[in-house]
Coordinates of C-alpha atoms in Angstrom, one line a residue:
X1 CA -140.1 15.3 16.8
X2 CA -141.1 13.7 20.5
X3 CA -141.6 15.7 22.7
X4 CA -139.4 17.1 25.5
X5 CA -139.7 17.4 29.2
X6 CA -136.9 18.3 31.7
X7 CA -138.6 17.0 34.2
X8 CA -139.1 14.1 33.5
X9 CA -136.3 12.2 36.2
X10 CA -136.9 8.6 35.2
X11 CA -135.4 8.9 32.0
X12 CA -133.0 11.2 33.7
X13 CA -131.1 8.9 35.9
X14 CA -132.1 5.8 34.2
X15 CA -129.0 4.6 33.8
X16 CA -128.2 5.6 37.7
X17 CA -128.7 3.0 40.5
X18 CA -130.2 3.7 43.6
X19 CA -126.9 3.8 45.1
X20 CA -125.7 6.1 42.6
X21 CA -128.7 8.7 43.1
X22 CA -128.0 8.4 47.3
X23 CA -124.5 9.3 46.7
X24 CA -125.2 11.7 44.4
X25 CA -127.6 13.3 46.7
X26 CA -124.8 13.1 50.0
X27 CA -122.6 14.9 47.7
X28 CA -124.7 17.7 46.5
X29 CA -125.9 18.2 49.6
X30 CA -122.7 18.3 51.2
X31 CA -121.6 21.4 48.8
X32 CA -124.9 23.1 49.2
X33 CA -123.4 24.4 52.1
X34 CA -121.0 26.9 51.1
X35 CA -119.0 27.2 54.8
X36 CA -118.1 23.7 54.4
X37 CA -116.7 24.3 50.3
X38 CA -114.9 27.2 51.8
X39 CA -113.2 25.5 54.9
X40 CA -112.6 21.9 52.8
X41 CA -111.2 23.7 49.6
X42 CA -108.1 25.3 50.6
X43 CA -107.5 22.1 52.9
X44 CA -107.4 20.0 50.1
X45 CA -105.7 22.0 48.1
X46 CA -103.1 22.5 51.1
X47 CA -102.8 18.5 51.4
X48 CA -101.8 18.3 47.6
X49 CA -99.7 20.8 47.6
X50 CA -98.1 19.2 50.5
X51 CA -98.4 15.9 48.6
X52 CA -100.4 14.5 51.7
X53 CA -102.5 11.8 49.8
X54 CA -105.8 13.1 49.7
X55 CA -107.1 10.0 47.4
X56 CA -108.9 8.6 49.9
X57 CA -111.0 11.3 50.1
X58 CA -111.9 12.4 47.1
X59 CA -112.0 9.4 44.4
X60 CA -114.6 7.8 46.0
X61 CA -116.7 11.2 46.4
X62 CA -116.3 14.1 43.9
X63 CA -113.9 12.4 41.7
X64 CA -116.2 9.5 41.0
X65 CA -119.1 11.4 40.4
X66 CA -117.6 14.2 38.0
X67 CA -114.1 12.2 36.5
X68 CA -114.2 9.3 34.3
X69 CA -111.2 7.8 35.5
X70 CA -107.9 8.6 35.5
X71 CA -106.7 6.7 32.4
X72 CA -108.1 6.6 29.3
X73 CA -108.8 2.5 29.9
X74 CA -110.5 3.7 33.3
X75 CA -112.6 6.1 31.6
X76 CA -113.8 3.1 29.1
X77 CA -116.7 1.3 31.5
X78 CA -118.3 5.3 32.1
X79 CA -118.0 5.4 28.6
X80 CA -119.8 2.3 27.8
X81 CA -122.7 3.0 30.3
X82 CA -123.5 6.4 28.7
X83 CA -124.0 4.5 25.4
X84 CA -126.4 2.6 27.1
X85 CA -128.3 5.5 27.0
X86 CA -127.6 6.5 23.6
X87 CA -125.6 9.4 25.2
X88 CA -121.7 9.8 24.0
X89 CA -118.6 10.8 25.7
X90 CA -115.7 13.2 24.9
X91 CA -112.9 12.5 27.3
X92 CA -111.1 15.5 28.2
X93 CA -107.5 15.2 29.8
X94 CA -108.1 17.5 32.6
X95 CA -104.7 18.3 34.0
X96 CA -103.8 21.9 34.5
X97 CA -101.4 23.3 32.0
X98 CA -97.8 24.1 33.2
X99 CA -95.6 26.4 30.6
X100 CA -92.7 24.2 31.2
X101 CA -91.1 22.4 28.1
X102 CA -91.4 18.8 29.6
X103 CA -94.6 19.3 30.7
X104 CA -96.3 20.6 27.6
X105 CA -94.9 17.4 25.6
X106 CA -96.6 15.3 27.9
X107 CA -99.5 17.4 27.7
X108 CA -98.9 16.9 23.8
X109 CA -98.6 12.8 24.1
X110 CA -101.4 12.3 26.5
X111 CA -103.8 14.5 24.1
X112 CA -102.7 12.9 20.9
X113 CA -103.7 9.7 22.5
X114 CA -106.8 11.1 23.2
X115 CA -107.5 12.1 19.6
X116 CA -106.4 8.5 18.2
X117 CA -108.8 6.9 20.9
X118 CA -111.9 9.0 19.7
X119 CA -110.6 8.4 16.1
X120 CA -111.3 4.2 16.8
X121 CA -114.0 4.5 18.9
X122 CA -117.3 5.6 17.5
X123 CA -119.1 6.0 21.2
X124 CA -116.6 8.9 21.3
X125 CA -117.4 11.6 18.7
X126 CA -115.2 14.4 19.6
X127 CA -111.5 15.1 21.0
X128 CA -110.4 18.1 23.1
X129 CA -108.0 20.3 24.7
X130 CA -107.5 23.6 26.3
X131 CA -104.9 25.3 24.6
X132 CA -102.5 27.2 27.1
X133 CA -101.0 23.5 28.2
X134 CA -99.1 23.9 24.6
X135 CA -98.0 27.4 25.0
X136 CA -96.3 30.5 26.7
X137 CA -99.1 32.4 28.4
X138 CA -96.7 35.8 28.5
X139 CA -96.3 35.5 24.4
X140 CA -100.1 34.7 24.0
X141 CA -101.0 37.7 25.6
X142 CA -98.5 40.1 23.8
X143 CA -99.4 38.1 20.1
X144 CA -103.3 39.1 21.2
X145 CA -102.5 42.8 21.3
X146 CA -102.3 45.3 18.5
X147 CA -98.6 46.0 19.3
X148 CA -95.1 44.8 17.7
X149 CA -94.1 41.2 19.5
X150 CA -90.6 40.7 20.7
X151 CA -89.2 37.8 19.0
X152 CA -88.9 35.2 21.8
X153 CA -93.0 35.9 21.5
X154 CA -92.8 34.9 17.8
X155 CA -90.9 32.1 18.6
X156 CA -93.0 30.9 21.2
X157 CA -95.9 31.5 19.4
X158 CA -94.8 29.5 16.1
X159 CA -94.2 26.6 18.5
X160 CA -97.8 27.4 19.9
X161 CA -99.0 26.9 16.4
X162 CA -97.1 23.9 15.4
X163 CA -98.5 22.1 18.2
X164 CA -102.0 23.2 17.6
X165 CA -101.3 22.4 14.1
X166 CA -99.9 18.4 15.3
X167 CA -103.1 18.0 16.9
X168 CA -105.5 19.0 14.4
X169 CA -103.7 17.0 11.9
X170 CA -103.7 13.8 13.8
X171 CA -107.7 14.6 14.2
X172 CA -108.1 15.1 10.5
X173 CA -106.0 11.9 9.5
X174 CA -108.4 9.7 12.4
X175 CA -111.6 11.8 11.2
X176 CA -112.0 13.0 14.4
X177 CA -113.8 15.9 15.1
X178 CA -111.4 18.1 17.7
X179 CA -112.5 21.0 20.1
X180 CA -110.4 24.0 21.1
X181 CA -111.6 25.2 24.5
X182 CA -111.4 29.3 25.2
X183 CA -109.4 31.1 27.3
X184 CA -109.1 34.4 28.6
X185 CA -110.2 37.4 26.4
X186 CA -106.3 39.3 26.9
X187 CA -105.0 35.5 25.1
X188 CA -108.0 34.5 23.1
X189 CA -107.4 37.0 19.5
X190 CA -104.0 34.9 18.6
X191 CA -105.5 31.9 19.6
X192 CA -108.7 32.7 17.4
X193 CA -105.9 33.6 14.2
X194 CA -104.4 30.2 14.6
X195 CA -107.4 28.2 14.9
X196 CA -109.2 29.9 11.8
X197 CA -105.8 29.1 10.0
X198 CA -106.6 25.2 11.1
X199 CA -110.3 25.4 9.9
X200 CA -108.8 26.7 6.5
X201 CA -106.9 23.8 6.3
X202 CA -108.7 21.3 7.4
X203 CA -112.4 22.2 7.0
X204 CA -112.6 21.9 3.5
X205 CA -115.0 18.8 3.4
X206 CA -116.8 19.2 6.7
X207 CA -116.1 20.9 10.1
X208 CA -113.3 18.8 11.8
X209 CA -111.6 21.8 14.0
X210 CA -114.1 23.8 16.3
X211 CA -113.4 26.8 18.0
X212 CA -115.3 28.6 21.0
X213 CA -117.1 31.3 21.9
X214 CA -118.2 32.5 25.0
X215 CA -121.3 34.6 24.6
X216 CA -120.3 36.5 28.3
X217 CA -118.4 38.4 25.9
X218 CA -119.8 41.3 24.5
X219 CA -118.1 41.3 21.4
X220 CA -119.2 37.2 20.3
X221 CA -121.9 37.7 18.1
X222 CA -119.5 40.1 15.5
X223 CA -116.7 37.9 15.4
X224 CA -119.2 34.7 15.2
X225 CA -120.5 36.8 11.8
X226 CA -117.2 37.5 10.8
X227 CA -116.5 34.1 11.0
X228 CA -119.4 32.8 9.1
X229 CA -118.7 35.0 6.4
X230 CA -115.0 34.3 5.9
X231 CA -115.7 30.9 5.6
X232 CA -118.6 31.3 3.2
X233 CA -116.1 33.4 1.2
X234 CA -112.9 30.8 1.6
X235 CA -114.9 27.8 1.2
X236 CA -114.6 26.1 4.1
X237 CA -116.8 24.9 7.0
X238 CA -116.9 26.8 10.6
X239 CA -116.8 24.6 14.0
X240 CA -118.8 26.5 16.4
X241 CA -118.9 25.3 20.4
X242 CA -120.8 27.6 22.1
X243 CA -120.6 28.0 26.1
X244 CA -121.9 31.1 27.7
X245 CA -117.8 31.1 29.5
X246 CA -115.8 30.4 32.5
X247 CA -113.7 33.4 34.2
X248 CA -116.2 36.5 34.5
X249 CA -114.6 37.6 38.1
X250 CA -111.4 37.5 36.5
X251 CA -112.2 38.8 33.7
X252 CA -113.5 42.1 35.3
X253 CA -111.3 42.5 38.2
X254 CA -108.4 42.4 35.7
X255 CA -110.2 45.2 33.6
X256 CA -110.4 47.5 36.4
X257 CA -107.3 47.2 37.4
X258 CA -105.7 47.7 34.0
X259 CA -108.6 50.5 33.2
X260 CA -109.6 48.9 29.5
X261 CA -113.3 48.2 28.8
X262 CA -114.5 45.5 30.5
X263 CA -115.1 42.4 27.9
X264 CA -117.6 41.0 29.7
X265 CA -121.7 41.1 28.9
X266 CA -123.4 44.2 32.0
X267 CA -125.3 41.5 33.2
X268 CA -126.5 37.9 32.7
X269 CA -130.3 38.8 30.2
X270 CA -127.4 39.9 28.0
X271 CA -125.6 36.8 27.7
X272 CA -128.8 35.0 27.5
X273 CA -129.8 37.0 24.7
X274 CA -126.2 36.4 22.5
X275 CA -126.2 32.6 23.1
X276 CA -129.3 32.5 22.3
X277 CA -128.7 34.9 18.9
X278 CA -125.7 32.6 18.2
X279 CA -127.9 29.5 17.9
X280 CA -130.5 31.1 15.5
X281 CA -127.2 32.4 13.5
X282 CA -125.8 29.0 13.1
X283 CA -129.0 27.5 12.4
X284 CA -129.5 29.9 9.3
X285 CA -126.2 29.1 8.2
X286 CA -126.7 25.4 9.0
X287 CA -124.3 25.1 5.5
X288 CA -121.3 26.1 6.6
X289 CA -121.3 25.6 10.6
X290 CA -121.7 22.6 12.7
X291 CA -122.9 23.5 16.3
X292 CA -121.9 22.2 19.2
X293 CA -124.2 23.2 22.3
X294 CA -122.1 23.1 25.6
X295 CA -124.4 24.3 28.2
X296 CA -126.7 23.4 31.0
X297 CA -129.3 26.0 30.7
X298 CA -132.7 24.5 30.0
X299 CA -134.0 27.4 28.1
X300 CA -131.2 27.4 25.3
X301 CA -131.2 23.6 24.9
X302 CA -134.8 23.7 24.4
X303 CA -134.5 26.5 22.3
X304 CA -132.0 24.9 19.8
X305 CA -134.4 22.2 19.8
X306 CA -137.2 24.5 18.6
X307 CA -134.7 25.9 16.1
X308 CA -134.1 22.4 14.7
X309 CA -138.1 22.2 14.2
X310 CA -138.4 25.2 12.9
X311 CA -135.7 24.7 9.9
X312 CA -136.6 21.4 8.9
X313 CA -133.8 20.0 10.8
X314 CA -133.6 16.3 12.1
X315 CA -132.5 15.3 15.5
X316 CA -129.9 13.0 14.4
X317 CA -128.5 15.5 12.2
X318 CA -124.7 15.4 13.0
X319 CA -124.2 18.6 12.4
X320 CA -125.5 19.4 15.7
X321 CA -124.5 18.2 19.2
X322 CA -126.0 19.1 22.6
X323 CA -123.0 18.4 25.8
X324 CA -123.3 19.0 29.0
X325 CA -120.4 18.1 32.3
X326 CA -120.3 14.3 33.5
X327 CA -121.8 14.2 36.4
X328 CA -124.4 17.3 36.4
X329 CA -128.0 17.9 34.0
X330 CA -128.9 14.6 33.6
X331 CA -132.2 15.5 32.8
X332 CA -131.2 17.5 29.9
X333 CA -128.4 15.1 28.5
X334 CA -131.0 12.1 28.9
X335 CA -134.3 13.3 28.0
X336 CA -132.7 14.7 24.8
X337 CA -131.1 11.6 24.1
X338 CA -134.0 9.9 24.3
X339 CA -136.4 12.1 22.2
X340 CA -133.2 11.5 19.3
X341 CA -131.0 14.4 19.6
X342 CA -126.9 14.0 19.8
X343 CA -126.1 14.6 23.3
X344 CA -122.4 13.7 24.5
X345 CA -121.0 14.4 28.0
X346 CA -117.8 16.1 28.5
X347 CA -116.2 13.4 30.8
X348 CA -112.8 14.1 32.4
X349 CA -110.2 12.3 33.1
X350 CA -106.5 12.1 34.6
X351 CA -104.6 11.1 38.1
X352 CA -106.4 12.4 41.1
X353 CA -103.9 14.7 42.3
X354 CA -103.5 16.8 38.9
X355 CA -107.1 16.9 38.6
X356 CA -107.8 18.3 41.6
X357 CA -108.3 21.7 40.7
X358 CA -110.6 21.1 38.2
X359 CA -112.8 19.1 40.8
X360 CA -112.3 22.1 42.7
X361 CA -114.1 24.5 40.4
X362 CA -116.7 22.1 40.1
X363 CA -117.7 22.2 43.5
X364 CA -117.3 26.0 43.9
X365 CA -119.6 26.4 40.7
X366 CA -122.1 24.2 42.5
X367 CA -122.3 25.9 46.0
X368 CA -124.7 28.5 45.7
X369 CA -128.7 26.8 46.4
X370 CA -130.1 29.1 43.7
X371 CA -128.5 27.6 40.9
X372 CA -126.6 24.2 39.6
X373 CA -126.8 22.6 43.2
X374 CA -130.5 23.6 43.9
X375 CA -131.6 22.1 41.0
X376 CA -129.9 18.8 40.8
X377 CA -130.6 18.3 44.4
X378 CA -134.4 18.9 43.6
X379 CA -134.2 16.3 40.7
X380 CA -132.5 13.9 42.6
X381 CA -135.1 14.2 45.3
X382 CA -137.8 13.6 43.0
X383 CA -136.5 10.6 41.0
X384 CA -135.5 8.9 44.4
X385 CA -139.5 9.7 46.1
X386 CA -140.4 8.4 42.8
X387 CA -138.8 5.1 42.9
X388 CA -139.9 4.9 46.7
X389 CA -143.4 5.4 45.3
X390 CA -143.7 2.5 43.1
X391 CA -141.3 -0.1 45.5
X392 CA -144.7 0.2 47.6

């Protein structure tokens, strides 16, 4: 197994042009600065609302450098450079979910698209989707708690499940490997029961439906066991994303003002420790799951790499995938690439306007110098000294 260094830049961004790394650099340094996130945010968000075109600000800038495009076809040339690389692409339709009946069958066309794409392109391993774009969020929540559901939340949950159940039957027919993305803990149990029903039925030969789970939960690494065991005991094999999760102030705030036990790990060791567990899990039950490795900390992805060595496993081995965001860890997407691992790269896609907010989060999640921002601005800076270096 070759060996593995993060820092390594040049195979980071060698795919990335020097015009790529200087814009790269403008725009991580640009929302380093969190006063100018705060103040250009809500403006943006303001203009769309407004339906002020706001375009011609943002494709050329954050939309270029974290969206594939906003068509599948648009998304094909990122698609085909990441190969380049040995690096795959899932293409995720990144339009916010609206609960209104014309809305979710659009949702429901434009996804199943998706899946058939992925299913005839073999640079695309994986299809996606979050699931509240094909469902009620009210009956999700009452079909997650313990009590009696009206039956407008039955009804709205069987059409939840039929949906679900459309799309991981088109994935199965194109042998397609389909992700479920989580959602919050108060809508996540029903969601959980309906996915394990699509792993039952479509996981008999290998794992084609995944489901996720976010180790800042504190209750993960039990359900990830109960999981393993059911399908040891039903015969069937369990798709396992893991990603350490996406709405801890939420999360809390809404726990203390409903007084229930907060779902969330005390502090981050703790979820650092259960992702962590949750690899080593999978790896010992490499049999039955497939893992799929969605996150940009260093220390796990090298981690499941020393796992791999550990058990005997091969890089290549499709059962398990590293993935991190388009646009952000190049040096962990590349360098693993290149020492053999799988490594695909969630790449969004959909019409500027609509996938504004996710843009949005993207630069909020990258504001603070200690963390994402910090350390792709330090990369940057090094690869582009480096290249500077041997021009002379």
């Amino acid at each position: 197994m070759k060996e593995i260094s993060f820092e390594d830049t040049k195979t980071a961004f060698r795919i990335k042009s020097d015009r790529d790394l200087r814009r790269a650099y403008i725009l991580f340094k640009l929302i380093s600065y969190p006063i100018l996130v705060k103040i250009g945010n809500p403006v943006i968000r303001l203009f769309s609302a407004l339906k002020i075109p706001v375009g011609w600000i943002v494709k050329p800038t954050a939309f270029k450098h974290f969206v594939g495009g906003e068509t599948l076809k648009d998304c094909q040339p990122a698609v085909e450079k990441l190969k380049t690389a040995n690096v795959y692409s899932i293409l995720d339709y990144s339009v916010e979910g609206k609960e209104t009946e014309k809305a979710i069958n659009a949702a429901l066309e434009e996804t199943l698209r998706a899946v058939k794409n992925a299913g005839s392109n073999p640079d695309i391993p994986f299809a996606v989707f979050k699931p509240t774009a094909f469902g009620s969020h009210k009956a999700l929540e009452i079909l997650s708690t313990d009590k009696t559901p009206d039956e407008i939340s039955l009804r709205e949950g069987e059409k939840f499940r039929e949906k679900i159940g459309i799309l991981c039957r088109t994935a199965f027919e194109n042998d397609i490997p389909i992700m479920i993305d989580a959602e919050d803990t108060y809508i996540q149990h029903f969601i959980d029961q309906v996915v394990i029903g699509m792993m039952q039925k479509y996981n008999r030969e290998r794992a084609i439906v995944f489901n996720t789970y976010q180790m800042y939960r504190h209750d993960r690494i039990a359900i990830l066991e109960a999981d393993i065991k059911k399908a040891r005991e039903e015969k069937f094999f369990l798709g396992a994303k893991f990603v350490r999760g996406a709405y801890m102030e939420r999360e809390r705030a809404r726990a203390a003002k409903m007084d229930y036990l907060d779902p969330i790990q005390p502090d981050k060791e703790h979820t650092d420790r259960d992702y962590n567990l949750a690899l080593k899990i999978s790896i010992e039950n490499l049999d039955v799951v497939s893992i799929f490795n969605g996150t940009h900390n260093e220390q796990s992805s090298m981690y499941l790499t020393e796992l791999m060595k550990e058990h005997g496993v091969e890089p290549d081995d499709k059962r398990i995938w590293f993935s991190q965001l388009y646009g952000m860890s190049e040096h962990i997407s590349f360098n693993l690439s290149a020492a053999g691992f799988n490594v695909a790269k969630y790449v969004p896609y959909g019409p500027v306007r609509y996938v504004l907010p996710y843009l949005m989060r993207r630069v909020e999640e990258n504001t603070s110098v200690k963390g994402q921002t910090g350390r792709e601005l330090a990369l940057i800076k090094k690869e582009r000294q480096r290249r500077k270096v041997n021009e002379t």
